[in-house]
Amino acid sequence: APAPPPARHLFSDPAEVEALRRNLLAWYDRCKRDLPWRALAAAEPDADRRGYAVWVSEIMLQQTQVATVIDYYTRWMQKWPTLQALAQASLEEVNELWAGLGYYSRGKRLQEAARKVVSELAGQMPRTAEELQKLLPGVGRYTAGAIASISYGQATGVVDGNVIRVLCRLRCVGADSSSPAVIDWLWDMANVLVDRSRPGDFNQALMELGATVCVPKSPLCGECPVKQHCQAWRRKLFGKAPSVPDVEDCGVGDCPLCPPATEPWDSSLGVTNFPRKAAKKPPRAMRTATCVLERRGCHGAPEYLIVQRPSSGLLAGLWEFPSVPLAQDLQEEKEREELADYLQAWMGRPMAAKGLQFIGEVIHIFSHIHQTYVVYSLHLDGDVTLDPALSPSRWVTEDEFHASAVSTAMKKV
Ligand code: SF4
């Protein structure tokens, strides 16, 4: 087994742990943001409803800002206030409500898991982090810990992006914070720190600190309720003083949590020396030709053709303007021809590429894809008969388009 890291990276003094809990919780009680899922978790007496309310919020908050989530969460809980209500919804309804929130498989998985709780667990939410993770599809270690601590008072820690940042700074963890070994250490730390009598509040307080005070770029250390426990803060203040040996790195090369010897502390960065991550792979570049096909509807208003994407893969089951992926570095003329060939299949009649009007390009960044949509439009004089053997398709007005399960990228188009 690898040697444990030196004490400066750990929380080994029980008195310090107690003081940190006290300071953080007192700050949370004073400063926490008023959020709809917090109000529900505090007021809901029914344990299954409470667990469900926290679960929905945690899934929506993955990779998504709080400010964006609030409105989606409120509408979701009004429409499906219980697991049973969600289990009866159609996937189309779920996708419509989720449209614009991104990472669409989250909504689908949430609904599948709700169906499982209703049909296989008699509608009862598992009560511990271990069971939540084991029994609910799409619920990982973090989400399970959050639901169990916030809804059921289980004294279990959580580690998300905010907690990683705070813990790495509190304990000067400069090794790659995305490596499994460091993540395991951070989970151990979170489990040591979590307050035994208010675990849900403590976990939310740690995340809240990361979201509002210990932020990535310019943390507000002067206002931080736990600065006296923070090794990175001490090092920023005293780092240059040779008389303070306990704020130096542990040693060269043998500490599993220190920065690598090749990338030592950079005093110009201060506390933002931590955390450190291995460089991310750059996103893959993709080009897609897309056509906004327009016809006059029966009441004279314009209507647009949208088609449904396959039920798996990126943006599964969402609707879009007819689109075709393009090879990189095609000439514009060739791109237009590829789109015309593709549209021909929809319209069941030959179509001249020059009839397509080029509108412009729209760039949309998915987490791992840098997507460029090359947008064309085409006005149809008469009606067209669409081949029912192809993917589902329909004509929609502009209002209907916005109410459909379409991605943010298509709204930009
Ligand atoms: Fe983060 Fe600064 Fe507080 Fe340390 S003192 S936890 S770096 S905000």
Tab-separated table of C-alpha atoms and ligand atoms in Angstrom:
chain	number	residue	atom	x	y	z
A	1	ALA	CA	0.000	0.000	0.000
A	2	PRO	CA	1.291	3.501	-0.753
A	3	ALA	CA	2.469	5.521	2.257
A	4	PRO	CA	-0.206	7.892	3.629
A	5	PRO	CA	0.377	11.559	2.822
A	6	PRO	CA	2.008	13.754	5.464
A	7	ALA	CA	-0.192	15.273	8.164
A	8	ARG	CA	-0.339	18.729	6.594
A	9	HIS	CA	-2.634	17.303	3.902
A	10	LEU	CA	-4.972	15.641	6.374
A	11	PHE	CA	-7.461	16.692	9.020
A	12	SER	CA	-5.966	14.779	11.889
A	13	ASP	CA	-6.630	17.188	14.786
A	14	PRO	CA	-10.174	16.573	16.149
A	15	ALA	CA	-10.264	20.042	17.715
A	16	GLU	CA	-9.529	21.655	14.367
A	17	VAL	CA	-12.191	19.550	12.637
A	18	GLU	CA	-14.735	20.644	15.264
A	19	ALA	CA	-13.798	24.301	14.841
A	20	LEU	CA	-13.971	24.080	11.048
A	21	ARG	CA	-17.453	22.505	11.196
A	22	ARG	CA	-18.649	25.161	13.614
A	23	ASN	CA	-17.293	28.076	11.579
A	24	LEU	CA	-18.574	26.759	8.281
A	25	LEU	CA	-22.075	25.967	9.579
A	26	ALA	CA	-22.400	29.339	11.319
A	27	TRP	CA	-21.486	31.049	8.050
A	28	TYR	CA	-23.944	28.862	6.112
A	29	ASP	CA	-26.758	29.712	8.509
A	30	ARG	CA	-26.068	33.412	7.974
A	31	CYS	CA	-25.281	33.525	4.263
A	32	LYS	CA	-26.876	30.586	2.430
A	33	ARG	CA	-28.782	31.314	-0.746
A	34	ASP	CA	-32.505	30.848	-0.706
A	35	LEU	CA	-33.075	28.040	-3.246
A	36	PRO	CA	-36.315	26.195	-4.016
A	37	TRP	CA	-34.906	22.713	-3.399
A	38	ARG	CA	-33.547	23.794	-0.028
A	39	ALA	CA	-36.981	25.062	0.972
A	40	LEU	CA	-38.567	21.762	-0.149
A	41	ALA	CA	-35.974	19.608	1.625
A	42	ALA	CA	-36.501	21.552	4.850
A	43	ALA	CA	-40.304	21.600	4.779
A	44	GLU	CA	-41.353	18.270	3.243
A	45	PRO	CA	-42.336	15.764	5.943
A	46	ASP	CA	-42.723	12.797	3.573
A	47	ALA	CA	-39.310	11.092	3.281
A	48	ASP	CA	-39.843	9.773	-0.256
A	49	ARG	CA	-41.018	13.133	-1.573
A	50	ARG	CA	-38.095	14.812	0.179
A	51	GLY	CA	-35.578	12.406	-1.337
A	52	TYR	CA	-37.150	12.869	-4.767
A	53	ALA	CA	-37.043	16.688	-4.483
A	54	VAL	CA	-33.320	16.628	-3.632
A	55	TRP	CA	-32.578	14.031	-6.296
A	56	VAL	CA	-34.153	16.143	-9.079
A	57	SER	CA	-32.174	19.205	-7.971
A	58	GLU	CA	-28.887	17.297	-7.837
A	59	ILE	CA	-29.344	15.843	-11.325
A	60	MET	CA	-30.276	19.247	-12.774
A	61	LEU	CA	-27.318	20.937	-11.053
A	62	GLN	CA	-24.762	18.574	-12.611
A	63	GLN	CA	-22.705	20.709	-15.024
A	64	THR	CA	-25.309	23.484	-14.850
A	65	GLN	CA	-25.386	26.846	-13.053
A	66	VAL	CA	-27.766	27.362	-10.124
A	67	ALA	CA	-29.312	30.441	-11.771
A	68	THR	CA	-30.252	28.392	-14.852
A	69	VAL	CA	-31.620	25.475	-12.866
A	70	ILE	CA	-34.060	27.403	-10.620
A	71	ASP	CA	-36.721	27.970	-13.273
A	72	TYR	CA	-36.465	24.423	-14.710
A	73	TYR	CA	-36.648	22.944	-11.220
A	74	THR	CA	-39.725	24.941	-10.280
A	75	ARG	CA	-41.570	23.942	-13.456
A	76	TRP	CA	-40.518	20.297	-13.079
A	77	MET	CA	-41.710	20.042	-9.485
A	78	GLN	CA	-45.007	21.711	-10.367
A	79	LYS	CA	-45.585	19.262	-13.209
A	80	TRP	CA	-44.274	16.134	-11.464
A	81	PRO	CA	-44.298	16.706	-7.696
A	82	THR	CA	-43.838	13.007	-6.898
A	83	LEU	CA	-41.974	9.979	-8.187
A	84	GLN	CA	-45.300	8.482	-9.192
A	85	ALA	CA	-46.198	11.492	-11.336
A	86	LEU	CA	-42.819	11.422	-13.071
A	87	ALA	CA	-43.061	7.678	-13.672
A	88	GLN	CA	-46.253	8.258	-15.646
A	89	ALA	CA	-44.830	11.029	-17.861
A	90	SER	CA	-43.792	10.342	-21.461
A	91	LEU	CA	-40.190	10.771	-22.558
A	92	GLU	CA	-41.386	13.435	-25.009
A	93	GLU	CA	-42.798	15.494	-22.119
A	94	VAL	CA	-39.555	15.068	-20.161
A	95	ASN	CA	-37.477	16.178	-23.158
A	96	GLU	CA	-39.754	19.184	-23.738
A	97	LEU	CA	-39.320	20.401	-20.179
A	98	TRP	CA	-35.592	19.672	-20.232
A	99	ALA	CA	-35.050	21.490	-23.564
A	100	GLY	CA	-32.278	24.073	-23.125
A	101	LEU	CA	-30.830	22.581	-19.940
A	102	GLY	CA	-28.243	20.485	-21.827
A	103	TYR	CA	-26.902	16.963	-21.206
A	104	TYR	CA	-30.270	15.573	-22.179
A	105	SER	CA	-29.679	11.985	-21.106
A	106	ARG	CA	-29.988	13.225	-17.492
A	107	GLY	CA	-33.731	13.799	-17.822
A	108	LYS	CA	-34.287	10.477	-19.515
A	109	ARG	CA	-32.322	8.569	-16.878
A	110	LEU	CA	-34.089	10.370	-14.057
A	111	GLN	CA	-37.421	9.288	-15.449
A	112	GLU	CA	-36.267	5.687	-15.987
A	113	ALA	CA	-35.022	5.560	-12.406
A	114	ALA	CA	-38.319	6.997	-11.091
A	115	ARG	CA	-40.164	4.219	-12.938
A	116	LYS	CA	-37.873	1.688	-11.316
A	117	VAL	CA	-38.530	3.052	-7.806
A	118	VAL	CA	-42.277	2.916	-8.427
A	119	SER	CA	-42.387	-0.522	-10.052
A	120	GLU	CA	-39.621	-2.391	-8.203
A	121	LEU	CA	-39.221	-0.600	-4.862
A	122	ALA	CA	-42.898	0.047	-4.098
A	123	GLY	CA	-42.341	3.788	-4.559
A	124	GLN	CA	-39.908	3.969	-1.648
A	125	MET	CA	-36.599	5.785	-2.123
A	126	PRO	CA	-33.540	3.914	-0.809
A	127	ARG	CA	-32.398	5.639	2.400
A	128	THR	CA	-28.598	5.275	2.362
A	129	ALA	CA	-25.910	6.466	-0.036
A	130	GLU	CA	-24.786	2.881	-0.675
A	131	GLU	CA	-28.279	1.706	-1.636
A	132	LEU	CA	-29.095	4.801	-3.642
A	133	GLN	CA	-25.982	4.291	-5.734
A	134	LYS	CA	-26.585	0.577	-6.105
A	135	LEU	CA	-30.276	0.677	-6.941
A	136	LEU	CA	-30.878	3.869	-8.931
A	137	PRO	CA	-29.626	4.121	-12.518
A	138	GLY	CA	-27.783	7.395	-13.154
A	139	VAL	CA	-27.100	7.992	-9.442
A	140	GLY	CA	-23.343	8.026	-8.824
A	141	ARG	CA	-21.353	8.366	-5.639
A	142	TYR	CA	-21.759	12.132	-5.374
A	143	THR	CA	-25.527	12.236	-6.017
A	144	ALA	CA	-26.118	9.315	-3.644
A	145	GLY	CA	-24.165	11.071	-0.870
A	146	ALA	CA	-26.007	14.328	-1.450
A	147	ILE	CA	-29.479	12.733	-1.349
A	148	ALA	CA	-28.641	10.580	1.696
A	149	SER	CA	-27.113	13.412	3.716
A	150	ILE	CA	-29.575	16.161	2.791
A	151	SER	CA	-32.796	14.124	2.786
A	152	TYR	CA	-32.066	11.408	5.323
A	153	GLY	CA	-29.371	12.850	7.600
A	154	GLN	CA	-26.783	10.184	6.836
A	155	ALA	CA	-23.321	11.364	7.972
A	156	THR	CA	-21.601	10.850	4.653
A	157	GLY	CA	-19.409	13.328	2.771
A	158	VAL	CA	-19.717	14.464	-0.840
A	159	VAL	CA	-17.112	15.468	-3.407
A	160	ASP	CA	-18.067	17.582	-6.407
A	161	GLY	CA	-16.127	20.215	-8.357
A	162	ASN	CA	-16.659	22.881	-5.688
A	163	VAL	CA	-15.629	20.561	-2.859
A	164	ILE	CA	-12.529	19.466	-4.777
A	165	ARG	CA	-11.437	23.091	-5.077
A	166	VAL	CA	-12.085	23.937	-1.428
A	167	LEU	CA	-10.419	20.811	-0.019
A	168	CYS	CA	-7.397	21.098	-2.316
A	169	ARG	CA	-6.882	24.665	-1.081
A	170	LEU	CA	-7.571	23.880	2.575
A	171	ARG	CA	-4.895	21.198	2.484
A	172	CYS	CA	-2.547	22.357	-0.322
A	173	VAL	CA	-3.318	19.381	-2.546
A	174	GLY	CA	-1.429	20.138	-5.752
A	175	ALA	CA	-1.282	16.678	-7.347
A	176	ASP	CA	-3.614	16.157	-10.332
A	177	SER	CA	-7.073	16.526	-8.776
A	178	SER	CA	-8.711	14.437	-11.476
A	179	SER	CA	-6.558	11.376	-10.749
A	180	PRO	CA	-8.363	8.479	-9.034
A	181	ALA	CA	-5.825	8.381	-6.174
A	182	VAL	CA	-6.340	12.061	-5.306
A	183	ILE	CA	-10.117	11.771	-5.667
A	184	ASP	CA	-10.045	8.868	-3.178
A	185	TRP	CA	-8.100	10.989	-0.692
A	186	LEU	CA	-10.601	13.812	-1.097
A	187	TRP	CA	-13.510	11.446	-0.401
A	188	ASP	CA	-11.742	10.284	2.741
A	189	MET	CA	-11.279	13.913	3.808
A	190	ALA	CA	-14.922	14.752	3.105
A	191	ASN	CA	-16.032	11.786	5.210
A	192	VAL	CA	-13.779	12.839	8.092
A	193	LEU	CA	-14.980	16.432	7.981
A	194	VAL	CA	-18.741	15.993	7.585
A	195	ASP	CA	-20.645	17.198	10.637
A	196	ARG	CA	-22.288	14.257	12.409
A	197	SER	CA	-25.414	16.101	13.497
A	198	ARG	CA	-26.009	18.286	10.407
A	199	PRO	CA	-24.439	16.350	7.517
A	200	GLY	CA	-26.757	17.709	4.819
A	201	ASP	CA	-26.191	21.318	5.842
A	202	PHE	CA	-22.458	20.749	6.179
A	203	ASN	CA	-22.176	19.287	2.670
A	204	GLN	CA	-24.245	22.094	1.209
A	205	ALA	CA	-22.147	24.630	3.118
A	206	LEU	CA	-18.913	23.245	1.680
A	207	MET	CA	-20.361	23.381	-1.837
A	208	GLU	CA	-21.814	26.845	-1.205
A	209	LEU	CA	-18.396	28.061	-0.050
A	210	GLY	CA	-16.878	26.800	-3.302
A	211	ALA	CA	-19.649	28.405	-5.367
A	212	THR	CA	-19.661	31.834	-3.718
A	213	VAL	CA	-16.391	32.463	-1.819
A	214	CYS	CA	-13.705	29.952	-2.746
A	215	VAL	CA	-14.394	30.494	-6.456
A	216	PRO	CA	-11.985	29.359	-9.183
A	217	LYS	CA	-10.388	32.642	-10.274
A	218	SER	CA	-10.491	35.329	-7.576
A	219	PRO	CA	-11.456	33.698	-4.285
A	220	LEU	CA	-12.606	36.042	-1.512
A	221	CYS	CA	-10.210	34.738	1.125
A	222	GLY	CA	-10.620	37.827	3.316
A	223	GLU	CA	-14.321	36.951	3.827
A	224	CYS	CA	-13.799	33.208	4.119
A	225	PRO	CA	-15.189	31.609	7.302
A	226	VAL	CA	-12.544	28.867	7.300
A	227	LYS	CA	-9.443	30.830	6.336
A	228	GLN	CA	-7.768	30.052	9.650
A	229	HIS	CA	-7.892	26.363	8.646
A	230	CYS	CA	-6.628	26.961	5.120
A	231	GLN	CA	-3.083	25.876	4.273
A	232	ALA	CA	-3.157	27.616	0.875
A	233	TRP	CA	-4.120	30.913	2.549
A	234	ARG	CA	-1.346	30.531	5.102
A	235	ARG	CA	1.101	29.729	2.393
A	236	LYS	CA	0.058	32.798	0.420
A	237	LEU	CA	0.589	34.944	3.498
A	238	PHE	CA	3.805	33.368	4.756
A	239	GLY	CA	5.060	31.369	1.790
A	240	LYS	CA	8.221	33.333	1.363
A	241	ALA	CA	9.268	33.248	5.011
A	242	PRO	CA	11.964	30.593	5.482
A	243	SER	CA	11.152	30.455	9.203
A	244	VAL	CA	7.806	28.723	8.588
A	245	PRO	CA	8.742	25.194	7.585
A	246	ASP	CA	5.212	23.767	7.949
A	247	VAL	CA	3.946	25.673	4.941
A	248	GLU	CA	6.586	24.305	2.576
A	249	ASP	CA	6.000	21.326	0.289
A	250	CYS	CA	6.449	17.998	1.998
A	251	GLY	CA	9.420	16.923	-0.006
A	252	VAL	CA	10.369	16.308	-3.587
A	253	GLY	CA	8.789	13.457	-5.453
A	254	ASP	CA	7.468	11.248	-2.675
A	255	CYS	CA	4.306	12.984	-1.483
A	256	PRO	CA	1.219	11.741	-3.320
A	257	LEU	CA	-0.657	15.034	-2.767
A	258	CYS	CA	1.968	17.745	-3.354
A	259	PRO	CA	2.417	19.447	-6.724
A	260	PRO	CA	4.897	17.595	-8.923
A	261	ALA	CA	8.491	18.803	-8.436
A	262	THR	CA	8.445	20.054	-12.039
A	263	GLU	CA	5.537	22.435	-11.294
A	264	PRO	CA	6.252	23.957	-7.891
A	265	TRP	CA	4.249	26.657	-6.085
A	266	ASP	CA	3.920	29.799	-8.211
A	267	SER	CA	3.695	32.752	-5.846
A	268	SER	CA	1.977	34.928	-8.478
A	269	LEU	CA	-1.019	32.554	-8.361
A	270	GLY	CA	-1.494	32.555	-4.577
A	271	VAL	CA	-4.225	30.161	-3.429
A	272	THR	CA	-5.226	29.473	-7.025
A	273	ASN	CA	-2.142	27.241	-7.241
A	274	PHE	CA	-4.698	24.674	-6.109
A	275	PRO	CA	-6.338	22.589	-7.403
A	276	ARG	CA	-4.380	21.414	-10.419
A	277	LYS	CA	-5.647	19.259	-13.193
A	278	ALA	CA	-4.031	17.429	-16.067
A	279	ALA	CA	-4.715	19.320	-19.328
A	280	LYS	CA	-8.070	18.434	-20.893
A	281	LYS	CA	-8.269	16.967	-24.361
A	282	PRO	CA	-9.347	19.700	-26.796
A	283	PRO	CA	-12.933	19.276	-28.057
A	284	ARG	CA	-13.461	17.489	-31.359
A	285	ALA	CA	-14.389	19.793	-34.264
A	286	MET	CA	-17.499	18.817	-36.264
A	287	ARG	CA	-19.405	20.459	-39.118
A	288	THR	CA	-23.057	19.815	-39.837
A	289	ALA	CA	-25.179	21.212	-42.652
A	290	THR	CA	-28.709	22.038	-41.572
A	291	CYS	CA	-31.690	23.319	-43.508
A	292	VAL	CA	-34.581	25.408	-42.257
A	293	LEU	CA	-37.338	24.217	-44.598
A	294	GLU	CA	-40.277	26.589	-44.616
A	295	ARG	CA	-43.797	26.312	-46.040
A	296	ARG	CA	-47.009	28.328	-45.702
A	297	GLY	CA	-49.262	26.622	-43.169
A	298	CYS	CA	-53.025	26.359	-43.678
A	299	HIS	CA	-53.616	29.641	-41.810
A	300	GLY	CA	-50.954	31.462	-43.797
A	301	ALA	CA	-48.348	31.438	-41.017
A	302	PRO	CA	-44.956	29.960	-41.873
A	303	GLU	CA	-44.227	26.428	-40.694
A	304	TYR	CA	-40.887	24.667	-40.375
A	305	LEU	CA	-39.948	21.027	-40.725
A	306	ILE	CA	-38.343	19.349	-37.705
A	307	VAL	CA	-37.217	15.738	-37.490
A	308	GLN	CA	-36.457	13.545	-34.513
A	309	ARG	CA	-32.936	12.374	-33.727
A	310	PRO	CA	-32.219	8.696	-32.971
A	311	SER	CA	-33.094	7.472	-29.473
A	312	SER	CA	-29.456	7.054	-28.436
A	313	GLY	CA	-26.281	9.110	-28.750
A	314	LEU	CA	-25.824	12.879	-28.623
A	315	LEU	CA	-29.123	14.798	-28.123
A	316	ALA	CA	-31.028	11.505	-28.190
A	317	GLY	CA	-34.716	11.819	-29.101
A	318	LEU	CA	-34.606	15.603	-29.524
A	319	TRP	CA	-35.997	17.376	-32.585
A	320	GLU	CA	-33.943	19.380	-35.081
A	321	PHE	CA	-34.022	20.898	-38.545
A	322	PRO	CA	-32.989	18.260	-41.105
A	323	SER	CA	-29.233	18.026	-40.666
A	324	VAL	CA	-26.397	16.037	-42.117
A	325	PRO	CA	-22.863	15.699	-40.705
A	326	LEU	CA	-20.138	16.860	-43.076
A	327	ALA	CA	-16.572	15.738	-43.590
A	328	GLN	CA	-14.023	18.407	-42.582
A	329	ASP	CA	-12.538	20.650	-45.277
A	330	LEU	CA	-15.252	20.192	-47.921
A	331	GLN	CA	-15.680	22.965	-50.483
A	332	GLU	CA	-18.814	25.036	-49.930
A	333	GLU	CA	-20.337	23.758	-53.167
A	334	LYS	CA	-19.822	20.167	-52.066
A	335	GLU	CA	-21.382	20.842	-48.655
A	336	ARG	CA	-24.442	22.254	-50.373
A	337	GLU	CA	-24.697	19.181	-52.621
A	338	GLU	CA	-24.516	16.823	-49.659
A	339	LEU	CA	-27.347	18.671	-47.960
A	340	ALA	CA	-29.404	18.678	-51.172
A	341	ASP	CA	-28.952	14.908	-51.548
A	342	TYR	CA	-30.039	14.380	-47.975
A	343	LEU	CA	-33.110	16.599	-48.324
A	344	GLN	CA	-34.137	14.797	-51.463
A	345	ALA	CA	-34.810	11.723	-49.344
A	346	TRP	CA	-37.166	13.767	-47.144
A	347	MET	CA	-38.985	15.481	-49.929
A	348	GLY	CA	-39.174	12.511	-52.266
A	349	ARG	CA	-38.271	14.592	-55.296
A	350	PRO	CA	-35.129	15.844	-56.957
A	351	MET	CA	-33.788	19.069	-55.640
A	352	ALA	CA	-31.214	21.469	-57.014
A	353	ALA	CA	-28.432	22.395	-54.634
A	354	LYS	CA	-28.491	25.979	-55.862
A	355	GLY	CA	-32.037	26.385	-54.544
A	356	LEU	CA	-30.636	26.307	-51.017
A	357	GLN	CA	-29.958	29.763	-49.634
A	358	PHE	CA	-26.887	30.019	-47.415
A	359	ILE	CA	-27.759	31.925	-44.211
A	360	GLY	CA	-24.634	31.708	-42.053
A	361	GLU	CA	-22.791	29.579	-39.558
A	362	VAL	CA	-23.698	28.894	-35.953
A	363	ILE	CA	-21.172	27.579	-33.469
A	364	HIS	CA	-22.247	25.595	-30.448
A	365	ILE	CA	-19.918	24.017	-27.899
A	366	PHE	CA	-21.042	20.737	-26.427
A	367	SER	CA	-18.852	19.428	-23.600
A	368	HIS	CA	-16.551	17.512	-25.926
A	369	ILE	CA	-17.556	18.729	-29.400
A	370	HIS	CA	-16.980	22.056	-31.103
A	371	GLN	CA	-19.916	21.974	-33.503
A	372	THR	CA	-20.367	24.305	-36.463
A	373	TYR	CA	-23.812	24.302	-38.072
A	374	VAL	CA	-23.766	25.540	-41.676
A	375	VAL	CA	-27.267	26.920	-42.007
A	376	TYR	CA	-29.305	27.023	-45.222
A	377	SER	CA	-32.937	27.850	-45.824
A	378	LEU	CA	-35.415	26.743	-48.429
A	379	HIS	CA	-38.949	28.072	-49.021
A	380	LEU	CA	-41.332	25.527	-50.501
A	381	ASP	CA	-44.104	26.666	-52.849
A	382	GLY	CA	-46.352	23.640	-52.775
A	383	ASP	CA	-46.717	20.948	-50.150
A	384	VAL	CA	-44.432	17.944	-49.928
A	385	THR	CA	-45.187	14.411	-48.897
A	386	LEU	CA	-42.675	13.158	-46.388
A	387	ASP	CA	-41.629	9.541	-46.426
A	388	PRO	CA	-43.152	7.970	-43.276
A	389	ALA	CA	-40.483	5.249	-43.343
A	390	LEU	CA	-37.862	7.844	-42.382
A	391	SER	CA	-37.415	9.235	-38.845
A	392	PRO	CA	-40.466	10.925	-37.270
A	393	SER	CA	-40.967	14.465	-38.592
A	394	ARG	CA	-43.510	17.268	-38.272
A	395	TRP	CA	-44.259	20.803	-39.369
A	396	VAL	CA	-44.342	23.383	-36.592
A	397	THR	CA	-44.997	27.099	-36.259
A	398	GLU	CA	-42.329	29.211	-34.594
A	399	ASP	CA	-44.151	29.051	-31.246
A	400	GLU	CA	-44.563	25.293	-31.516
A	401	PHE	CA	-40.880	24.996	-32.350
A	402	HIS	CA	-39.900	26.784	-29.135
A	403	ALA	CA	-42.236	24.585	-27.067
A	404	SER	CA	-40.830	21.379	-28.610
A	405	ALA	CA	-38.007	19.233	-27.310
A	406	VAL	CA	-35.285	21.029	-29.264
A	407	SER	CA	-31.739	21.744	-28.151
A	408	THR	CA	-30.259	25.180	-27.456
A	409	ALA	CA	-28.081	24.689	-30.541
A	410	MET	CA	-31.174	24.386	-32.752
A	411	LYS	CA	-32.701	27.476	-31.161
A	412	LYS	CA	-29.537	29.351	-32.106
A	413	VAL	CA	-29.908	28.028	-35.681
B	1	SF4	FE1	-10.642	29.152	-0.315
B	1	SF4	FE2	-9.324	31.354	0.425
B	1	SF4	FE3	-11.108	30.201	2.077
B	1	SF4	FE4	-8.779	29.039	1.584
B	1	SF4	S1	-9.082	31.001	2.595
B	1	SF4	S2	-10.787	28.046	1.611
B	1	SF4	S3	-8.452	29.557	-0.557
B	1	SF4	S4	-11.531	31.178	0.077
